[in-house]
Each structure stands twice: as structure tokens, then as C-alpha cells.
PDB file of C-alpha atoms in Angstrom:
ATOM      1  CA  MET A  21      94.096-162.787  69.185  1.00  0.00           C
ATOM      2  CA  ARG A  22      91.664-160.440  69.584  1.00  0.00           C
ATOM      3  CA  SER A  23      89.487-159.090  66.893  1.00  0.00           C
ATOM      4  CA  MET A  24      89.161-155.754  65.795  1.00  0.00           C
ATOM      5  CA  PRO A  25      85.906-154.014  66.840  1.00  0.00           C
ATOM      6  CA  GLU A  26      83.378-153.646  63.851  1.00  0.00           C
ATOM      7  CA  ARG A  27      84.049-150.126  62.262  1.00  0.00           C
ATOM      8  CA  VAL A  28      80.641-147.957  63.739  1.00  0.00           C
ATOM      9  CA  SER A  29      79.296-145.609  60.773  1.00  0.00           C
ATOM     10  CA  PHE A  30      78.040-142.447  62.123  1.00  0.00           C
ATOM     11  CA  PRO A  31      74.837-140.138  60.051  1.00  0.00           C
ATOM     12  CA  LYS A  32      76.732-137.602  58.358  1.00  0.00           C
ATOM     13  CA  PHE A  33      74.554-135.009  60.146  1.00  0.00           C
ATOM     14  CA  TRP A  34      76.561-135.679  63.432  1.00  0.00           C
ATOM     15  CA  HIS A  35      79.821-134.092  61.644  1.00  0.00           C
ATOM     16  CA  ARG A  36      78.047-130.918  60.130  1.00  0.00           C
ATOM     17  CA  LYS A  37      78.875-127.799  61.620  1.00  0.00           C
ATOM     18  CA  ARG A  38      76.033-126.092  63.554  1.00  0.00           C
ATOM     19  CA  ARG A  39      75.332-122.584  61.650  1.00  0.00           C
ATOM     20  CA  SER A  40      73.944-119.705  63.426  1.00  0.00           C
ATOM     21  CA  LEU A  41      71.167-117.321  62.788  1.00  0.00           C
ATOM     22  CA  GLY A  42      71.907-113.646  63.173  1.00  0.00           C
ATOM     23  CA  VAL A  43      69.970-110.102  62.824  1.00  0.00           C
ATOM     24  CA  ALA A  44      71.114-106.993  61.889  1.00  0.00           C
ATOM     25  CA  LEU A  45      69.015-104.148  63.004  1.00  0.00           C
ATOM     26  CA  GLY A  46      69.146-100.666  61.525  1.00  0.00           C
ATOM     27  CA  SER A  47      69.139 -97.386  62.876  1.00  0.00           C
ATOM     28  CA  GLY A  48      66.191 -94.967  62.928  1.00  0.00           C
ATOM     29  CA  GLY A  49      65.058 -93.784  66.209  1.00  0.00           C
ATOM     30  CA  ALA A  50      61.762 -94.119  67.166  1.00  0.00           C
ATOM     31  CA  LYS A  51      61.139 -96.123  63.602  1.00  0.00           C
ATOM     32  CA  GLY A  52      62.814 -98.976  65.607  1.00  0.00           C
ATOM     33  CA  LEU A  53      59.192-100.252  66.628  1.00  0.00           C
ATOM     34  CA  ALA A  54      59.189-101.253  63.076  1.00  0.00           C
ATOM     35  CA  HIS A  55      62.052-104.020  64.243  1.00  0.00           C
ATOM     36  CA  LEU A  56      59.593-105.411  66.926  1.00  0.00           C
ATOM     37  CA  GLY A  57      56.837-105.795  64.279  1.00  0.00           C
ATOM     38  CA  ALA A  58      59.638-107.730  62.031  1.00  0.00           C
ATOM     39  CA  LEU A  59      61.154-109.806  65.074  1.00  0.00           C
ATOM     40  CA  GLN A  60      57.389-110.628  66.180  1.00  0.00           C
ATOM     41  CA  ALA A  61      56.362-112.043  62.743  1.00  0.00           C
ATOM     42  CA  MET A  62      59.453-114.189  62.453  1.00  0.00           C
ATOM     43  CA  SER A  63      58.924-115.090  66.184  1.00  0.00           C
ATOM     44  CA  GLU A  64      55.250-116.565  65.234  1.00  0.00           C
ATOM     45  CA  GLU A  65      56.922-118.643  62.450  1.00  0.00           C
ATOM     46  CA  GLY A  66      59.389-120.547  64.898  1.00  0.00           C
ATOM     47  CA  ILE A  67      62.653-118.195  64.088  1.00  0.00           C
ATOM     48  CA  GLU A  68      64.773-118.030  66.902  1.00  0.00           C
ATOM     49  CA  PHE A  69      68.369-115.895  66.717  1.00  0.00           C
ATOM     50  CA  ASP A  70      71.279-116.957  68.290  1.00  0.00           C
ATOM     51  CA  VAL A  71      73.395-113.496  67.636  1.00  0.00           C
ATOM     52  CA  TYR A  72      72.103-109.948  67.459  1.00  0.00           C
ATOM     53  CA  ALA A  73      73.725-106.417  66.208  1.00  0.00           C
ATOM     54  CA  GLY A  74      71.957-103.264  65.754  1.00  0.00           C
ATOM     55  CA  THR A  75      72.682 -99.664  66.302  1.00  0.00           C
ATOM     56  CA  SER A  76      70.978 -96.863  67.248  1.00  0.00           C
ATOM     57  CA  ALA A  77      67.201 -97.889  67.905  1.00  0.00           C
ATOM     58  CA  GLY A  78      68.618-101.452  66.704  1.00  0.00           C
ATOM     59  CA  SER A  79      71.367-101.464  69.315  1.00  0.00           C
ATOM     60  CA  ILE A  80      68.610-101.154  72.152  1.00  0.00           C
ATOM     61  CA  VAL A  81      66.204-103.842  70.401  1.00  0.00           C
ATOM     62  CA  GLY A  82      68.799-106.034  69.968  1.00  0.00           C
ATOM     63  CA  ALA A  83      70.352-105.557  73.251  1.00  0.00           C
ATOM     64  CA  LEU A  84      66.785-106.326  74.965  1.00  0.00           C
ATOM     65  CA  CYS A  85      66.403-109.422  72.613  1.00  0.00           C
ATOM     66  CA  ALA A  86      70.045-110.977  73.628  1.00  0.00           C
ATOM     67  CA  CYS A  87      69.031-110.362  77.320  1.00  0.00           C
ATOM     68  CA  GLY A  88      66.106-112.325  76.846  1.00  0.00           C
ATOM     69  CA  TYR A  89      62.998-110.230  76.601  1.00  0.00           C
ATOM     70  CA  THR A  90      60.735-111.486  73.818  1.00  0.00           C
ATOM     71  CA  PRO A  91      59.511-108.709  71.307  1.00  0.00           C
ATOM     72  CA  LYS A  92      56.047-108.378  73.199  1.00  0.00           C
ATOM     73  CA  ASP A  93      57.676-107.985  76.508  1.00  0.00           C
ATOM     74  CA  ILE A  94      59.501-105.160  74.767  1.00  0.00           C
ATOM     75  CA  VAL A  95      56.460-103.238  73.514  1.00  0.00           C
ATOM     76  CA  GLU A  96      54.723-103.727  76.555  1.00  0.00           C
ATOM     77  CA  LEU A  97      58.144-102.640  78.475  1.00  0.00           C
ATOM     78  CA  LEU A  98      58.432 -99.331  76.185  1.00  0.00           C
ATOM     79  CA  LEU A  99      54.774 -98.648  76.846  1.00  0.00           C
ATOM     80  CA  ARG A 100      54.991 -99.083  80.847  1.00  0.00           C
ATOM     81  CA  MET A 101      58.076 -97.009  80.947  1.00  0.00           C
ATOM     82  CA  GLY A 102      56.495 -94.332  79.290  1.00  0.00           C
ATOM     83  CA  TYR A 103      59.739 -93.941  76.459  1.00  0.00           C
ATOM     84  CA  GLY A 104      57.769 -91.216  74.494  1.00  0.00           C
ATOM     85  CA  GLY A 105      57.703 -89.100  77.371  1.00  0.00           C
ATOM     86  CA  ALA A 106      61.472 -90.130  78.556  1.00  0.00           C
ATOM     87  CA  ALA A 107      62.913 -89.512  74.375  1.00  0.00           C
ATOM     88  CA  VAL A 108      61.656 -85.962  75.186  1.00  0.00           C
ATOM     89  CA  SER A 109      62.930 -85.004  77.947  1.00  0.00           C
ATOM     90  CA  SER A 110      66.439 -86.217  76.895  1.00  0.00           C
ATOM     91  CA  MET A 111      66.042 -84.272  73.650  1.00  0.00           C
ATOM     92  CA  LEU A 112      65.319 -81.493  75.649  1.00  0.00           C
ATOM     93  CA  LYS A 113      68.445 -81.920  77.979  1.00  0.00           C
ATOM     94  CA  GLY A 114      70.590 -82.611  75.001  1.00  0.00           C
ATOM     95  CA  SER A 115      71.714 -85.937  76.360  1.00  0.00           C
ATOM     96  CA  LEU A 116      70.765 -89.586  76.905  1.00  0.00           C
ATOM     97  CA  GLU A 117      72.669 -90.074  80.011  1.00  0.00           C
ATOM     98  CA  PRO A 118      69.958 -89.815  82.333  1.00  0.00           C
ATOM     99  CA  MET A 119      68.293 -92.649  80.435  1.00  0.00           C
ATOM    100  CA  GLN A 120      70.902 -94.943  81.730  1.00  0.00           C
ATOM    101  CA  PRO A 121      69.609 -95.795  85.151  1.00  0.00           C
ATOM    102  CA  VAL A 122      66.452 -96.549  83.724  1.00  0.00           C
ATOM    103  CA  LEU A 123      68.091 -98.642  81.062  1.00  0.00           C
ATOM    104  CA  ASP A 124      70.223-100.547  83.707  1.00  0.00           C
ATOM    105  CA  ASP A 125      67.083-101.410  85.551  1.00  0.00           C
ATOM    106  CA  VAL A 126      65.812-103.139  82.516  1.00  0.00           C
ATOM    107  CA  PHE A 127      69.445-104.897  81.627  1.00  0.00           C
ATOM    108  CA  GLY A 128      69.784-105.294  85.415  1.00  0.00           C
ATOM    109  CA  GLY A 129      73.066-104.028  85.409  1.00  0.00           C
ATOM    110  CA  ARG A 130      74.339-106.453  82.877  1.00  0.00           C
ATOM    111  CA  GLU A 131      77.535-105.944  81.131  1.00  0.00           C
ATOM    112  CA  ILE A 132      77.037-106.796  77.377  1.00  0.00           C
ATOM    113  CA  GLN A 133      79.016-109.936  77.724  1.00  0.00           C
ATOM    114  CA  ASP A 134      76.955-111.247  80.486  1.00  0.00           C
ATOM    115  CA  LEU A 135      73.449-110.948  78.172  1.00  0.00           C
ATOM    116  CA  LYS A 136      72.489-114.498  77.177  1.00  0.00           C
ATOM    117  CA  LYS A 137      73.144-114.334  73.393  1.00  0.00           C
ATOM    118  CA  PRO A 138      75.684-112.397  72.085  1.00  0.00           C
ATOM    119  CA  PHE A 139      75.626-109.039  70.898  1.00  0.00           C
ATOM    120  CA  CYS A 140      77.019-105.867  69.793  1.00  0.00           C
ATOM    121  CA  ALA A 141      76.235-102.456  69.366  1.00  0.00           C
ATOM    122  CA  ILE A 142      77.750 -99.953  66.731  1.00  0.00           C
ATOM    123  CA  ALA A 143      78.887 -96.681  67.462  1.00  0.00           C
ATOM    124  CA  THR A 144      80.793 -93.928  65.522  1.00  0.00           C
ATOM    125  CA  ASP A 145      83.933 -92.229  67.263  1.00  0.00           C
ATOM    126  CA  ALA A 146      83.196 -88.313  67.264  1.00  0.00           C
ATOM    127  CA  SER A 147      87.003 -87.079  66.869  1.00  0.00           C
ATOM    128  CA  ASP A 148      87.049 -89.048  63.197  1.00  0.00           C
ATOM    129  CA  GLY A 149      84.239 -90.830  62.226  1.00  0.00           C
ATOM    130  CA  GLY A 150      85.581 -94.277  62.882  1.00  0.00           C
ATOM    131  CA  GLU A 151      83.385 -97.372  63.795  1.00  0.00           C
ATOM    132  CA  VAL A 152      83.743 -98.557  67.135  1.00  0.00           C
ATOM    133  CA  VAL A 153      82.039-101.910  67.587  1.00  0.00           C
ATOM    134  CA  LEU A 154      80.723-102.254  71.531  1.00  0.00           C
ATOM    135  CA  ARG A 155      81.379-106.130  72.685  1.00  0.00           C
ATOM    136  CA  GLU A 156      82.088-105.373  76.021  1.00  0.00           C
ATOM    137  CA  GLY A 157      81.051-102.787  79.226  1.00  0.00           C
ATOM    138  CA  ASN A 158      77.768-101.838  80.469  1.00  0.00           C
ATOM    139  CA  ALA A 159      74.961-102.774  78.376  1.00  0.00           C
ATOM    140  CA  ALA A 160      72.834 -99.396  78.804  1.00  0.00           C
ATOM    141  CA  ARG A 161      75.744 -97.249  78.112  1.00  0.00           C
ATOM    142  CA  ALA A 162      76.613 -98.970  75.059  1.00  0.00           C
ATOM    143  CA  VAL A 163      72.926 -98.746  73.366  1.00  0.00           C
ATOM    144  CA  LEU A 164      73.004 -95.153  74.187  1.00  0.00           C
ATOM    145  CA  ALA A 165      76.359 -94.289  72.631  1.00  0.00           C
ATOM    146  CA  SER A 166      75.138 -95.847  69.800  1.00  0.00           C
ATOM    147  CA  SER A 167      71.895 -94.088  69.921  1.00  0.00           C
ATOM    148  CA  SER A 168      73.908 -90.341  70.412  1.00  0.00           C
ATOM    149  CA  ILE A 169      73.142 -88.534  67.190  1.00  0.00           C
ATOM    150  CA  PRO A 170      74.494 -85.289  67.289  1.00  0.00           C
ATOM    151  CA  PRO A 171      73.364 -82.408  67.529  1.00  0.00           C
ATOM    152  CA  LEU A 172      70.034 -83.744  69.233  1.00  0.00           C
ATOM    153  CA  PHE A 173      72.488 -85.291  71.904  1.00  0.00           C
ATOM    154  CA  ARG A 174      76.053 -85.031  73.158  1.00  0.00           C
ATOM    155  CA  GLY A 175      77.968 -88.292  72.598  1.00  0.00           C
ATOM    156  CA  ILE A 176      78.809 -90.442  75.806  1.00  0.00           C
ATOM    157  CA  ASP A 177      82.271 -91.063  77.076  1.00  0.00           C
ATOM    158  CA  TRP A 178      83.569 -94.547  76.781  1.00  0.00           C
ATOM    159  CA  GLU A 179      87.073 -95.533  77.706  1.00  0.00           C
ATOM    160  CA  GLY A 180      88.706 -92.486  76.534  1.00  0.00           C
ATOM    161  CA  LYS A 181      86.435 -91.608  73.599  1.00  0.00           C
ATOM    162  CA  ARG A 182      83.534 -89.714  72.845  1.00  0.00           C
ATOM    163  CA  LEU A 183      81.093 -91.832  71.190  1.00  0.00           C
ATOM    164  CA  VAL A 184      77.861 -91.104  68.564  1.00  0.00           C
ATOM    165  CA  ASP A 185      75.586 -92.522  66.623  1.00  0.00           C
ATOM    166  CA  GLY A 186      76.599 -95.498  64.805  1.00  0.00           C
ATOM    167  CA  ALA A 187      74.415 -94.721  61.607  1.00  0.00           C
ATOM    168  CA  PHE A 188      77.365 -92.639  60.462  1.00  0.00           C
ATOM    169  CA  CYS A 189      79.683 -95.523  59.894  1.00  0.00           C
ATOM    170  CA  ASN A 190      77.539 -98.824  59.831  1.00  0.00           C
ATOM    171  CA  ALA A 191      73.525 -98.309  59.928  1.00  0.00           C
ATOM    172  CA  ILE A 192      72.903-101.923  59.624  1.00  0.00           C
ATOM    173  CA  PRO A 193      75.773-104.214  60.755  1.00  0.00           C
ATOM    174  CA  GLY A 194      75.100-107.574  58.972  1.00  0.00           C
ATOM    175  CA  ASP A 195      79.199-107.976  58.830  1.00  0.00           C
ATOM    176  CA  ALA A 196      79.369-107.555  62.582  1.00  0.00           C
ATOM    177  CA  ALA A 197      76.651-109.535  63.225  1.00  0.00           C
ATOM    178  CA  ARG A 198      78.689-112.465  61.089  1.00  0.00           C
ATOM    179  CA  LYS A 199      82.135-111.483  63.192  1.00  0.00           C
ATOM    180  CA  LEU A 200      79.802-112.349  66.271  1.00  0.00           C
ATOM    181  CA  GLY A 201      79.176-115.941  64.776  1.00  0.00           C
ATOM    182  CA  ALA A 202      76.286-115.860  62.601  1.00  0.00           C
ATOM    183  CA  ASP A 203      76.565-117.886  59.417  1.00  0.00           C
ATOM    184  CA  ILE A 204      73.175-116.595  58.177  1.00  0.00           C
ATOM    185  CA  VAL A 205      72.163-112.852  58.613  1.00  0.00           C
ATOM    186  CA  ILE A 206      68.680-111.124  58.433  1.00  0.00           C
ATOM    187  CA  GLY A 207      68.881-107.628  58.053  1.00  0.00           C
ATOM    188  CA  ILE A 208      66.035-104.716  58.655  1.00  0.00           C
ATOM    189  CA  ALA A 209      66.696-101.449  57.126  1.00  0.00           C
ATOM    190  CA  LEU A 210      64.377 -98.588  58.264  1.00  0.00           C
ATOM    191  CA  SER A 211      65.140 -96.181  55.684  1.00  0.00           C
ATOM    192  CA  PRO A 212      66.143 -97.421  52.205  1.00  0.00           C
ATOM    193  CA  VAL A 213      69.160 -98.892  51.909  1.00  0.00           C
ATOM    194  CA  GLN A 214      70.978 -96.427  49.017  1.00  0.00           C
ATOM    195  CA  SER A 215      70.472 -93.608  51.509  1.00  0.00           C
ATOM    196  CA  TYR A 216      73.240 -95.431  54.003  1.00  0.00           C
ATOM    197  CA  ARG A 217      76.050 -96.042  51.674  1.00  0.00           C
ATOM    198  CA  GLU A 218      77.415 -92.969  52.078  1.00  0.00           C
ATOM    199  CA  SER A 219      76.975 -90.341  54.983  1.00  0.00           C
ATOM    200  CA  VAL A 220      78.559 -86.788  55.845  1.00  0.00           C
ATOM    201  CA  PHE A 221      80.107 -86.518  59.312  1.00  0.00           C
ATOM    202  CA  VAL A 222      81.713 -83.831  61.264  1.00  0.00           C
ATOM    203  CA  THR A 223      84.253 -84.861  63.851  1.00  0.00           C
ATOM    204  CA  SER A 224      84.511 -83.375  67.090  1.00  0.00           C
ATOM    205  CA  ALA A 225      87.120 -81.277  65.460  1.00  0.00           C
ATOM    206  CA  GLY A 226      84.885 -79.259  62.759  1.00  0.00           C
ATOM    207  CA  GLU A 227      86.390 -81.564  59.939  1.00  0.00           C
ATOM    208  CA  GLN A 228      83.754 -82.551  57.365  1.00  0.00           C
ATOM    209  CA  LYS A 229      83.973 -86.002  56.356  1.00  0.00           C
ATOM    210  CA  ILE A 230      82.076 -88.609  53.617  1.00  0.00           C
ATOM    211  CA  LEU A 231      81.405 -92.263  55.360  1.00  0.00           C
ATOM    212  CA  GLU A 232      81.322 -94.660  52.943  1.00  0.00           C
ATOM    213  CA  GLN A 233      79.519 -98.323  54.788  1.00  0.00           C
ATOM    214  CA  SER A 234      78.557-101.299  53.169  1.00  0.00           C
ATOM    215  CA  GLY A 235      77.523-103.294  56.624  1.00  0.00           C
ATOM    216  CA  PHE A 236      74.133-104.016  54.748  1.00  0.00           C
ATOM    217  CA  ALA A 237      75.843-105.520  52.047  1.00  0.00           C
ATOM    218  CA  ALA A 238      76.477-108.757  54.559  1.00  0.00           C
ATOM    219  CA  CYS A 239      72.583-109.617  54.996  1.00  0.00           C
ATOM    220  CA  ASP A 240      71.242-112.603  53.368  1.00  0.00           C
ATOM    221  CA  VAL A 241      68.012-111.379  53.223  1.00  0.00           C
ATOM    222  CA  LEU A 242      67.534-107.543  54.168  1.00  0.00           C
ATOM    223  CA  LEU A 243      64.093-106.182  55.155  1.00  0.00           C
ATOM    224  CA  GLU A 244      62.903-102.706  54.173  1.00  0.00           C
ATOM    225  CA  PRO A 245      59.680-101.614  55.737  1.00  0.00           C
ATOM    226  CA  ASP A 246      58.152 -98.743  53.927  1.00  0.00           C
ATOM    227  CA  LEU A 247      58.282 -95.826  56.829  1.00  0.00           C
ATOM    228  CA  SER A 248      58.971 -93.765  54.326  1.00  0.00           C
ATOM    229  CA  GLN A 249      55.657 -91.268  55.714  1.00  0.00           C
ATOM    230  CA  TYR A 250      57.659 -91.332  59.067  1.00  0.00           C
ATOM    231  CA  GLY A 251      60.570 -89.634  60.864  1.00  0.00           C
ATOM    232  CA  ALA A 252      62.767 -90.813  63.192  1.00  0.00           C
ATOM    233  CA  ALA A 253      61.107 -88.869  66.149  1.00  0.00           C
ATOM    234  CA  ASP A 254      57.540 -89.751  65.275  1.00  0.00           C
ATOM    235  CA  ILE A 255      57.073 -91.452  68.995  1.00  0.00           C
ATOM    236  CA  GLN A 256      53.116 -90.769  68.529  1.00  0.00           C
ATOM    237  CA  MET A 257      53.185 -93.468  65.270  1.00  0.00           C
ATOM    238  CA  SER A 258      55.071 -96.533  66.940  1.00  0.00           C
ATOM    239  CA  MET A 259      52.429 -98.879  66.975  1.00  0.00           C
ATOM    240  CA  ARG A 260      51.533 -98.028  63.212  1.00  0.00           C
ATOM    241  CA  MET A 261      55.343 -98.256  62.347  1.00  0.00           C
ATOM    242  CA  TYR A 262      55.333-101.654  64.450  1.00  0.00           C
ATOM    243  CA  ASP A 263      52.471-102.745  62.331  1.00  0.00           C
ATOM    244  CA  ILE A 264      54.367-101.983  58.897  1.00  0.00           C
ATOM    245  CA  GLY A 265      57.464-103.799  60.286  1.00  0.00           C
ATOM    246  CA  TYR A 266      55.198-106.817  60.610  1.00  0.00           C
ATOM    247  CA  ALA A 267      53.457-106.496  57.635  1.00  0.00           C
ATOM    248  CA  CYS A 268      56.892-106.275  55.615  1.00  0.00           C
ATOM    249  CA  ALA A 269      58.527-109.901  57.391  1.00  0.00           C
ATOM    250  CA  GLN A 270      55.315-111.588  56.631  1.00  0.00           C
ATOM    251  CA  GLU A 271      55.227-110.174  52.981  1.00  0.00           C
ATOM    252  CA  SER A 272      59.097-111.799  52.728  1.00  0.00           C
ATOM    253  CA  MET A 273      58.451-114.664  54.920  1.00  0.00           C
ATOM    254  CA  GLN A 274      59.156-117.504  52.330  1.00  0.00           C
ATOM    255  CA  LYS A 275      62.826-115.656  51.383  1.00  0.00           C
ATOM    256  CA  ILE A 276      63.307-115.444  54.966  1.00  0.00           C
ATOM    257  CA  LEU A 277      62.651-119.295  55.762  1.00  0.00           C
ATOM    258  CA  ARG A 278      64.636-120.312  52.590  1.00  0.00           C
ATOM    259  CA  ALA A 279      67.665-118.514  53.994  1.00  0.00           C
ATOM    260  CA  VAL A 280      66.766-119.992  57.393  1.00  0.00           C
ATOM    261  CA  GLY A 281      66.119-123.114  56.157  1.00  0.00           C
ATOM    262  CA  ARG A 282      69.898-123.092  55.122  1.00  0.00           C
ATOM    263  CA  ALA A 283      71.005-122.607  58.134  1.00  0.00           C
ATOM    264  CA  ARG A 284      68.222-125.273  59.726  1.00  0.00           C
ATOM    265  CA  ALA A 285      69.464-128.049  57.790  1.00  0.00           C
ATOM    266  CA  GLN A 286      73.085-127.850  58.957  1.00  0.00           C
ATOM    267  CA  ARG A 287      71.682-127.710  62.788  1.00  0.00           C
ATOM    268  CA  VAL A 288      72.591-130.877  65.032  1.00  0.00           C
TER     269      VAL A 288
END
């Protein structure tokens, strides 16, 4: 009679579920350079995100990161593109549509689902103020829809809907990052979080609605760089805002590392 093989005991960590890190990048126009400063500070600590969710300016940064660009790459790219002039030109035209070929080139014409890492952009349905989470489709067009804040810009047509800036319905999409699979979420708010709890939205039919949002509540750590001296159109101060974002992340690094450490302890 054959003897039974000796039972093998595997280390406990072999059975642990791998937990992923997500980042929720908030809206804020030109203040979005603070995202890059904060992400650079975290990158220098070896923090890499698995999942990106973004609204408005945050959607552009998030999509570029999900495409494989580093924060430094993105700063150089924006400077090379002369994005400040492009933004002013778009404002004069009242539409972000002319930016699509430029962004398509940057993204290599990719669809969201073909980016290197999971990503979603948040937009608002102009007809009723409803949240639209863009997880598929042309990446360039998705971030433009997420960034088309009225009345500066007309909305973007998307599958029979007119979409506008996602800041009205979910300015810091921590909940969207979790739905993409993130177990630990770091959020970055470019304006005080309290200002996002309620927003006034006027539908395409002229109806005024109060939209309540709580996506930021899903973040384990929420960074709030002090950008109170700057506005969404202060393009000329972009690098100053980058520095503020970098300093904010550095000041909160121990808290971030503690949160990230909970995720790293579960990695296989």
C-alpha cells in the first residue's frame, strides 16, 4: 500500500489577496499641476498606483499616468505642447473639441480599456446632472468631456448624450477608484472638500438642481494642497502650484505610507 504524501504547509502570505492602490484626482483646471507635484513626491517614495480615477483636470493627469507617462514626463509634455496657449485658444472658441487631435496623438489614439492601467473619467450628463463614469471609448474624448466646464466650454457629445465637466457630480472620485478595484485610495483635492459637498447645476433645459456628492469620502487619505490664492484659469502659475502639490504630499507622507503599508503588507 502506497503511503500518503506528506502534507505541505504553505506560508500564510501565499493565500493573501493582492490589494491594489488607487488614486482619485480632483477637478481644478490649471490647478491640476498640483496633482503632478503630489504624484512626483509619492513616486520618489516608491509609491506606484494600480488604478486611476479622475475628474476634469484630474482626468487628464490620470489618463496620462494610466497610459504610462510619469509625472515628470507629463510636465515636460505639457510644456512642450504649450498647453497654456492651447487652453486659451479653446476658451476663445468655447469648445475643447479642437484639442482632441492633440490629445489623440499623446494617447496614441488609444481607447480607455487599452491603457496600461485601469482608468475612468467622470463627466456630468448635461440633461439631468447625472454622473457618467467613462470606462470605455476614446481616451482623449473622454477626458475632454470630463473637462468641459460650462459656460466656458460647450459639452462633448458622447453616445447620444451631451457631457460636461464632472466636477458638478463627483469632483474627487474616490468611490470610482474603488469600483475599478482599488483597495486603498489616495485622493487629491484641488479645492477645499467642503466646497464639493453640494453644487448648483443648471441642466441643458435650464432647470436648476442641487447635486450632492460624497466620492471623496471613499478616500483613505485625502490631500488638500492650499491653492486658495489661485484659480482654475491661472495657467501662468502652474509650476508654483506644482510645488505646492509636491510640498503637501511630502508633509503628509507618513500618513500616506501608513495607508500604503496596509496595502503592501497584503501583496504577494
